CSV table of N, CA and C in Angstrom, one decimal:
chain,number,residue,atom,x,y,z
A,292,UNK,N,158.7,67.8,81.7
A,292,UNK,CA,158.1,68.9,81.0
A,292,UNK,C,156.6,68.5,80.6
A,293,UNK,N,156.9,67.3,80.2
A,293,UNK,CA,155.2,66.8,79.5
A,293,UNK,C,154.4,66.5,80.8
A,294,UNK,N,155.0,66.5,82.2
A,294,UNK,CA,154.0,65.8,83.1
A,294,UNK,C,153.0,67.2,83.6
A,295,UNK,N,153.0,67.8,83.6
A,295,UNK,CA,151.6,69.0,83.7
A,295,UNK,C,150.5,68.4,82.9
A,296,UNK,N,150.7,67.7,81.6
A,296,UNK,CA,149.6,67.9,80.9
A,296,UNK,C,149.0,66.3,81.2
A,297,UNK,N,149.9,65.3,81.9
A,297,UNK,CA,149.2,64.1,81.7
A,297,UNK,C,148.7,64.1,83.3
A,298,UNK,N,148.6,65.2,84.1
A,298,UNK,CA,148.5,64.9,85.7
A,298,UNK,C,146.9,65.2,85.6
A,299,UNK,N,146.2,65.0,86.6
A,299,UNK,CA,144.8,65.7,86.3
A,299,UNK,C,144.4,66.1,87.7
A,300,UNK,N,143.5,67.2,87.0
A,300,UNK,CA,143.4,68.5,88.1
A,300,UNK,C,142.5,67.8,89.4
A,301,UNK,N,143.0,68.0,90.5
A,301,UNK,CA,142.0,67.1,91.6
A,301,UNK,C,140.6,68.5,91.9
A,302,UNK,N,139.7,67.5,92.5
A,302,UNK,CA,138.5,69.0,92.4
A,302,UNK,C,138.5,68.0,94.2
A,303,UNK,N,138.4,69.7,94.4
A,303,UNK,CA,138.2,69.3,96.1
A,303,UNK,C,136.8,68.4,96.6
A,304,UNK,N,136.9,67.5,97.3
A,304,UNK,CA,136.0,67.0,97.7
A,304,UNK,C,134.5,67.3,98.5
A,305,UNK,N,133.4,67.2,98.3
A,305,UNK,CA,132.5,67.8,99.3
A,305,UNK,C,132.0,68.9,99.1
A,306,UNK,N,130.3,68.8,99.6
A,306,UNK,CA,129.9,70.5,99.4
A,306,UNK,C,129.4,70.9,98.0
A,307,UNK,N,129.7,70.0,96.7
A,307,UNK,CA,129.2,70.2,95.5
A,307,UNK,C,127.8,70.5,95.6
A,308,UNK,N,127.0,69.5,95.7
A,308,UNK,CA,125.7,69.3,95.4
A,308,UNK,C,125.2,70.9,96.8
A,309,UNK,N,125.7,71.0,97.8
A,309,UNK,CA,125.3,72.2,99.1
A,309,UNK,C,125.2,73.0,98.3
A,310,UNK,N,126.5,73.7,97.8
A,310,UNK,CA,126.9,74.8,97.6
A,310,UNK,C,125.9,75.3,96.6
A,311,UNK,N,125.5,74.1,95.2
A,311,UNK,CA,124.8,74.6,94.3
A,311,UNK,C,123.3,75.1,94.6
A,312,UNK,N,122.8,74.0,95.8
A,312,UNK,CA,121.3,74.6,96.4
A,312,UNK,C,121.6,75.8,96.8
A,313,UNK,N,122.5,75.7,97.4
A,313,UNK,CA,122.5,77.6,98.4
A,313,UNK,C,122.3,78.8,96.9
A,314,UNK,N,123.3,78.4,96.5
A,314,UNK,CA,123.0,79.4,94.7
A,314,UNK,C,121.8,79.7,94.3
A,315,UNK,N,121.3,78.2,94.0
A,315,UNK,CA,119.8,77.8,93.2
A,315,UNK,C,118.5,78.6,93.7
A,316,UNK,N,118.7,78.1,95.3
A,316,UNK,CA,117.4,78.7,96.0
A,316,UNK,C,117.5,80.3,96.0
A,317,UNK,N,118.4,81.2,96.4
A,317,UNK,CA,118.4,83.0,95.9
A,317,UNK,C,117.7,82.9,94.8
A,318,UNK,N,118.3,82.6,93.9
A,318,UNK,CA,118.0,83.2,92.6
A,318,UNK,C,117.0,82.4,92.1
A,319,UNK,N,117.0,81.2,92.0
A,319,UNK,CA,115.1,81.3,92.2
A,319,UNK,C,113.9,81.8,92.8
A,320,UNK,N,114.4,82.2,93.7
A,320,UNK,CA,113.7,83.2,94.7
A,320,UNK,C,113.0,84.8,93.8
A,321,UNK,N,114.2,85.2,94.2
A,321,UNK,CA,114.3,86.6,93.0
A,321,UNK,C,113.8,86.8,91.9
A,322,UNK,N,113.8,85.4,91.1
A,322,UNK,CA,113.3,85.4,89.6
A,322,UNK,C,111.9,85.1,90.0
A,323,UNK,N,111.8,84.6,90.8
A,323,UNK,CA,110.3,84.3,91.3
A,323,UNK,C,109.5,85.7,91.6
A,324,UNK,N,110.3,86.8,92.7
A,324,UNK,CA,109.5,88.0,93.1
A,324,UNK,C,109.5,89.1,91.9
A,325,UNK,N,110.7,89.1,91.2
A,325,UNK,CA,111.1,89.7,90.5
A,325,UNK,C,110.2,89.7,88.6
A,326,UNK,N,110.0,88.0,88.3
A,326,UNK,CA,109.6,88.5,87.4
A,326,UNK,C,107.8,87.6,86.9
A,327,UNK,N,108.0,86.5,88.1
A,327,UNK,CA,106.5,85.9,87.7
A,327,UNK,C,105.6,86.3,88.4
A,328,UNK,N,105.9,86.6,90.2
A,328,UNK,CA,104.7,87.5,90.7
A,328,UNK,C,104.2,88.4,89.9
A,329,UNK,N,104.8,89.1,89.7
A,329,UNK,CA,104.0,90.8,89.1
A,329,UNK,C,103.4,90.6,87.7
A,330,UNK,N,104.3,89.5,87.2
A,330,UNK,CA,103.6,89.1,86.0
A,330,UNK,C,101.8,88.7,86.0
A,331,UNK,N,101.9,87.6,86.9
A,331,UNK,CA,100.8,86.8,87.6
A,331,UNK,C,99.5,88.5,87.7
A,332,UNK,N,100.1,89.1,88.9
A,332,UNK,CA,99.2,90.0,88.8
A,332,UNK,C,98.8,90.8,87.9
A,333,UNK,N,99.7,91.3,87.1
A,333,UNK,CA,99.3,92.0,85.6
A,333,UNK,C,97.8,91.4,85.4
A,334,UNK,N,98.8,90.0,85.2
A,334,UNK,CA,97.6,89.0,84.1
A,334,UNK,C,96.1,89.1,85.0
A,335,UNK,N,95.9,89.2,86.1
A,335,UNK,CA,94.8,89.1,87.4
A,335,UNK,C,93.9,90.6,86.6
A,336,UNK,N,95.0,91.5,86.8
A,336,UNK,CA,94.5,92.5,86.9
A,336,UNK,C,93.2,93.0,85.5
A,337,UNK,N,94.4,92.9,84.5
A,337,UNK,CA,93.6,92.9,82.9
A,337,UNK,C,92.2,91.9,82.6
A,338,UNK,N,92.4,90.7,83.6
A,338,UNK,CA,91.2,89.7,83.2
A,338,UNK,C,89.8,90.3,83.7
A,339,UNK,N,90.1,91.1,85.3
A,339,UNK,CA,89.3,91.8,85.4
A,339,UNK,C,88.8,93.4,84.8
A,340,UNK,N,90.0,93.9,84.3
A,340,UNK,CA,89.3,95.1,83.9
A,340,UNK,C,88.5,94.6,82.6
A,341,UNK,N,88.7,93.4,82.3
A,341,UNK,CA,88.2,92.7,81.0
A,341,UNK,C,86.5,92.5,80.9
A,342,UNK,N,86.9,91.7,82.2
A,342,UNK,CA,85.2,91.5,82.7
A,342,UNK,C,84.2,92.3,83.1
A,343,UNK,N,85.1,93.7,83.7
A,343,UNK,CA,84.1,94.8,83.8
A,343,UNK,C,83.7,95.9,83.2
A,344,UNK,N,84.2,95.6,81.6
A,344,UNK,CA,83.6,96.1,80.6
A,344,UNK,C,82.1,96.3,80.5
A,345,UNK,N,81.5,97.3,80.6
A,345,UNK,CA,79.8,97.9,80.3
A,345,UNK,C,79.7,98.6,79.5
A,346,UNK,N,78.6,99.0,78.9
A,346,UNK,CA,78.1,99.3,77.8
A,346,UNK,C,78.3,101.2,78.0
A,347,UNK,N,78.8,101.8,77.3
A,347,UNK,CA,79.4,103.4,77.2
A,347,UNK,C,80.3,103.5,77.9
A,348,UNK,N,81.2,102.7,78.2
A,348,UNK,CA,82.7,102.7,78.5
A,348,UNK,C,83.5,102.9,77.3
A,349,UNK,N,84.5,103.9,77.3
A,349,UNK,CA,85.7,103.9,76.1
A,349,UNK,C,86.7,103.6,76.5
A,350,UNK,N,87.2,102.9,75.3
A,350,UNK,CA,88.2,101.5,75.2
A,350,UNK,C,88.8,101.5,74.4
A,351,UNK,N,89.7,101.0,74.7
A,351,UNK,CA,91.1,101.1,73.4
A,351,UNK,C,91.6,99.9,73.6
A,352,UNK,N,91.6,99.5,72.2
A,352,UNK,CA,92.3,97.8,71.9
A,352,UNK,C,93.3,97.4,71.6
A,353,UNK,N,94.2,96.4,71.4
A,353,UNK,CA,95.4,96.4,71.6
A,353,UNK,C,95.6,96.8,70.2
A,354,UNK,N,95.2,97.3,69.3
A,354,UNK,CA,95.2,97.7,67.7
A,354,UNK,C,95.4,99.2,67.5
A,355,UNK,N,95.4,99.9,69.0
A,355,UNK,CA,95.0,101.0,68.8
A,355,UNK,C,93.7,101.7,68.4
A,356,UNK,N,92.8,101.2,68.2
A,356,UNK,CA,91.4,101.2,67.8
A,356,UNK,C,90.6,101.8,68.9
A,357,UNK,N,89.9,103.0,68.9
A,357,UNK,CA,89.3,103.6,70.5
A,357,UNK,C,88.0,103.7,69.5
A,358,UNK,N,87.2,103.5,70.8
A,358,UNK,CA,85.7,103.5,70.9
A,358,UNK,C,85.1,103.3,71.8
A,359,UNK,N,83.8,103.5,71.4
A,359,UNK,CA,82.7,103.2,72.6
A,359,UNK,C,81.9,101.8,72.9
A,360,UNK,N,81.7,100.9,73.9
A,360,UNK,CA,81.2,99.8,74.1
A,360,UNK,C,80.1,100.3,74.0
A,361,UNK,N,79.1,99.6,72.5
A,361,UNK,CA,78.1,99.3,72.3
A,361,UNK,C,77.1,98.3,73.1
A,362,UNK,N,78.2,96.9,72.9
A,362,UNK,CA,77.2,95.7,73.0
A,362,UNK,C,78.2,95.0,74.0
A,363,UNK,N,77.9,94.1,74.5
A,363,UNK,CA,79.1,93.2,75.8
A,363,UNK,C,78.4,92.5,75.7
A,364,UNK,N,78.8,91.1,75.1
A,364,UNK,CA,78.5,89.6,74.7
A,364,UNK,C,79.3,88.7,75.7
A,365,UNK,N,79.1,87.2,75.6
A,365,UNK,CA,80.2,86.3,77.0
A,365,UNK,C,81.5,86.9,76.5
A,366,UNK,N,82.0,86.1,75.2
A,366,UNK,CA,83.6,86.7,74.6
A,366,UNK,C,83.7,87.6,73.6
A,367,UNK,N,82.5,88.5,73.5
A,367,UNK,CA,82.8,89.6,72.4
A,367,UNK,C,82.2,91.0,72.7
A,368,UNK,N,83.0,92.2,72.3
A,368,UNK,CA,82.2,93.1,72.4
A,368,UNK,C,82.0,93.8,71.1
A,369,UNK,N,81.2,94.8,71.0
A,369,UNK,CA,81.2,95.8,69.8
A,369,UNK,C,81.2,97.1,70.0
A,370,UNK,N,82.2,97.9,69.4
A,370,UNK,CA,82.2,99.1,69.9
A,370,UNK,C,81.6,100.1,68.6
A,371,UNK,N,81.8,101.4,68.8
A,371,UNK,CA,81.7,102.4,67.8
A,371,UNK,C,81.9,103.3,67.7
A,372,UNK,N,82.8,103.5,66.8
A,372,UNK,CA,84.0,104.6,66.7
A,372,UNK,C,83.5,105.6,65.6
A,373,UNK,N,84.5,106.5,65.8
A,373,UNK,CA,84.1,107.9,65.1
A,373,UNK,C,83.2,108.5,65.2
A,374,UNK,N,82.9,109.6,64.0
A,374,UNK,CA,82.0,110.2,64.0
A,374,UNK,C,80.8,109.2,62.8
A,375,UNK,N,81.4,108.9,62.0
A,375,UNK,CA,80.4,107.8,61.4
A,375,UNK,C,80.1,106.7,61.8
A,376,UNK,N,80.3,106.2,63.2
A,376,UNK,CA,79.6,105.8,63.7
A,376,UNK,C,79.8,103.9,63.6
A,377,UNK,N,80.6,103.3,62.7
A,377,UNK,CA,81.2,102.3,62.6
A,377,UNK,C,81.1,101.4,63.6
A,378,UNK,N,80.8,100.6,63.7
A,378,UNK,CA,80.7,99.5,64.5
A,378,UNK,C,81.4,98.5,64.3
A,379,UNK,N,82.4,98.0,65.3
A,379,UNK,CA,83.4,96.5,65.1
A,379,UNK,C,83.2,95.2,66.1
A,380,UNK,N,83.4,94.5,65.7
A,380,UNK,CA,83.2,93.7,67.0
A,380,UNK,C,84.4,92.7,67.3
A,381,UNK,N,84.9,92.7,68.3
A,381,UNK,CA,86.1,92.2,68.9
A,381,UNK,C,85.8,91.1,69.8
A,382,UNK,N,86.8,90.5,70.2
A,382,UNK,CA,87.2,89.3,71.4
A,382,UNK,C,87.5,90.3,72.8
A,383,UNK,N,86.8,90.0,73.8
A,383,UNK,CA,87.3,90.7,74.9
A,383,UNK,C,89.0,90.7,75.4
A,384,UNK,N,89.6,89.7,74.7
A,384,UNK,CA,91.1,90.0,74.9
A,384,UNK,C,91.9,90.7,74.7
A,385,UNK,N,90.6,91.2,73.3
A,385,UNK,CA,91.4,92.5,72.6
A,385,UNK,C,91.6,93.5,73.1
A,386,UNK,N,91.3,93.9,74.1
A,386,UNK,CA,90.7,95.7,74.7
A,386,UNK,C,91.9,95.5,75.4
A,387,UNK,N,92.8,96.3,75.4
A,387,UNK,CA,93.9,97.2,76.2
A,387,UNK,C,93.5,98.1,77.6
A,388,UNK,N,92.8,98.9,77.2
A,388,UNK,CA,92.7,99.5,78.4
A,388,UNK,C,91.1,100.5,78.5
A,389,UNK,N,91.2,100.6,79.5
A,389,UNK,CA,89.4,101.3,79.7
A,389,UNK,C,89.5,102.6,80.3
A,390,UNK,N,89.3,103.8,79.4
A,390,UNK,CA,89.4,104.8,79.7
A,390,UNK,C,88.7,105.0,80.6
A,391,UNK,N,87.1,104.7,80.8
A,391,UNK,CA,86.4,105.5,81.6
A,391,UNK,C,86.5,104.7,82.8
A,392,UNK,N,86.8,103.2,83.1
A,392,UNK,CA,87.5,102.8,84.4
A,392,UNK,C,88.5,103.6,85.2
A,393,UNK,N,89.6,103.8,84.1
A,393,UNK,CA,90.7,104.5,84.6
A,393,UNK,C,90.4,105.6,85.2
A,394,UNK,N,89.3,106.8,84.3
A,394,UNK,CA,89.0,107.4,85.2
A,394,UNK,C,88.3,108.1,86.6
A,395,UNK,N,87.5,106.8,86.5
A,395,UNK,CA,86.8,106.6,87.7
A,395,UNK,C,87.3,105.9,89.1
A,396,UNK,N,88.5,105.5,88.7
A,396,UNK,CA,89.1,104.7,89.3
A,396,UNK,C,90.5,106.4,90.1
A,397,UNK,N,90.6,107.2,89.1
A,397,UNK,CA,91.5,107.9,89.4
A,397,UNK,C,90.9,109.0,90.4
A,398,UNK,N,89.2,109.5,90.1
A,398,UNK,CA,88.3,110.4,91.3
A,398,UNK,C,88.1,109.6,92.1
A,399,UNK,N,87.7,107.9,92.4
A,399,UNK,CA,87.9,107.8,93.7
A,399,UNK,C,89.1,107.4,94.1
A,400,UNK,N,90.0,107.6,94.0
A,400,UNK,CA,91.6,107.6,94.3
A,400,UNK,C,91.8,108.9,95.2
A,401,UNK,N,91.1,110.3,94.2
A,401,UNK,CA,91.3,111.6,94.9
A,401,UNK,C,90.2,111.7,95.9
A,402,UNK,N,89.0,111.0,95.7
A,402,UNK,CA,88.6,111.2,97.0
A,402,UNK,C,88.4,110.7,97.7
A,403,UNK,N,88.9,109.2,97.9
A,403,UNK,CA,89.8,108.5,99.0
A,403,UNK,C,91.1,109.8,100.1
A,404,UNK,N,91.7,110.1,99.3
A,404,UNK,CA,92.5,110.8,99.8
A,404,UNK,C,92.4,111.8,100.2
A,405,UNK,N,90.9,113.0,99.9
A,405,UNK,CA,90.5,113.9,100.7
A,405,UNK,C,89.6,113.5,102.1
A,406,UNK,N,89.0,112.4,102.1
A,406,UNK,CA,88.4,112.3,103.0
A,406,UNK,C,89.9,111.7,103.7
A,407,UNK,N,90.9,111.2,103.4
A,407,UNK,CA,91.7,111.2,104.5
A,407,UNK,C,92.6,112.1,104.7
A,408,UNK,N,92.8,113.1,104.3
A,408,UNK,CA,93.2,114.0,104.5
A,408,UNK,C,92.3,114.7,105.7
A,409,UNK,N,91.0,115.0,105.3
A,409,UNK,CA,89.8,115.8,106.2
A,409,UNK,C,90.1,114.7,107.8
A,410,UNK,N,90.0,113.4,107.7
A,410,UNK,CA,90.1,112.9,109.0
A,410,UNK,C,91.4,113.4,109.7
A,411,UNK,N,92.2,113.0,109.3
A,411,UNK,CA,94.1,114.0,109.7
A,411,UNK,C,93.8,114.8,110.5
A,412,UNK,N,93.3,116.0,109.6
A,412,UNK,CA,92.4,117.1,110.5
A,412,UNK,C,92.1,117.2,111.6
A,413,UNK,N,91.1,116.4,111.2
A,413,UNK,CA,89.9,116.4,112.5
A,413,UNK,C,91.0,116.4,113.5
A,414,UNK,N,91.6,115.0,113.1
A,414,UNK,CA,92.2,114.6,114.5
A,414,UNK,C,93.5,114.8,115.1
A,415,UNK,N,93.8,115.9,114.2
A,415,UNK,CA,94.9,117.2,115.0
A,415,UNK,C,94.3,118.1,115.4
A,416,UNK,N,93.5,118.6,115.1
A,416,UNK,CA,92.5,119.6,115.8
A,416,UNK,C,91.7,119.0,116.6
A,417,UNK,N,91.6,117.9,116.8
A,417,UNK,CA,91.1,117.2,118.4
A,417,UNK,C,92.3,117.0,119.5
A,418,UNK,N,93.0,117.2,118.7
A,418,UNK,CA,94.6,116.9,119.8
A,418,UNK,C,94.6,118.3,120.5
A,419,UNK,N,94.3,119.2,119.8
A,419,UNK,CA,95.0,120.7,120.1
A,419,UNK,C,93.3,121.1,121.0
């Protein structure tokens, strides 16, 4: 009765250390495309919309704070908000997002896409 508990469990031989790479490498893989590429490029992306901050661009900080770039310094800018006119001055880290990039970025987006649309054209009506 007692010998179940004094026997000990045999573990099959071989393949331990295999089996665990074959696991290891997927899923580091995946964690790789999945969560530090895109990460990586986020981070790419923001440094430059950072750097291409100019002066009457509107900006919004990670504070929620919107305004207009006054001044663009190496690591600081100053904007100015409201109607009174307020002036702050921030770390370029601070800025969230750039309105007037965004939207210059979003008309040549549409007119990327008309001029390829207009070539399509052309060259279906060159077909015909």
């Amino acid at each position: 009765m007692l010998n179940f508990l004094t026997t000990t469990a045999e573990v099959p031989a071989g393949g331990g250390l295999m089996s665990m790479l074959i696991t290891l490498v997927p899923m580091f893989l995946i964690f790789y495309f999945m969560l530090i590429r895109p990460e990586n490029k986020r981070k790419k992306e923001a440094e430059a919309m950072r750097s291409a901050v100019k002066k009457g661009d509107k900006i919004t900080t990670i504070g929620g704070i919107v305004g207009v770039v006054v001044d663009v310094k190496e690591e600081k800018i100053v904007i100015e908000t409201g109607a009174d006119q307020v002036r702050i001055e921030f770390a370029k880290w601070a800025i969230s997002s750039n309105e007037s990039a965004d939207a210059a970025a979003k008309e040549q987006a549409k007119k990327e896409a008309e001029a390829k649309a207009k070539a399509k054209a052309a060259k279906k009506a060159e077909k015909n």
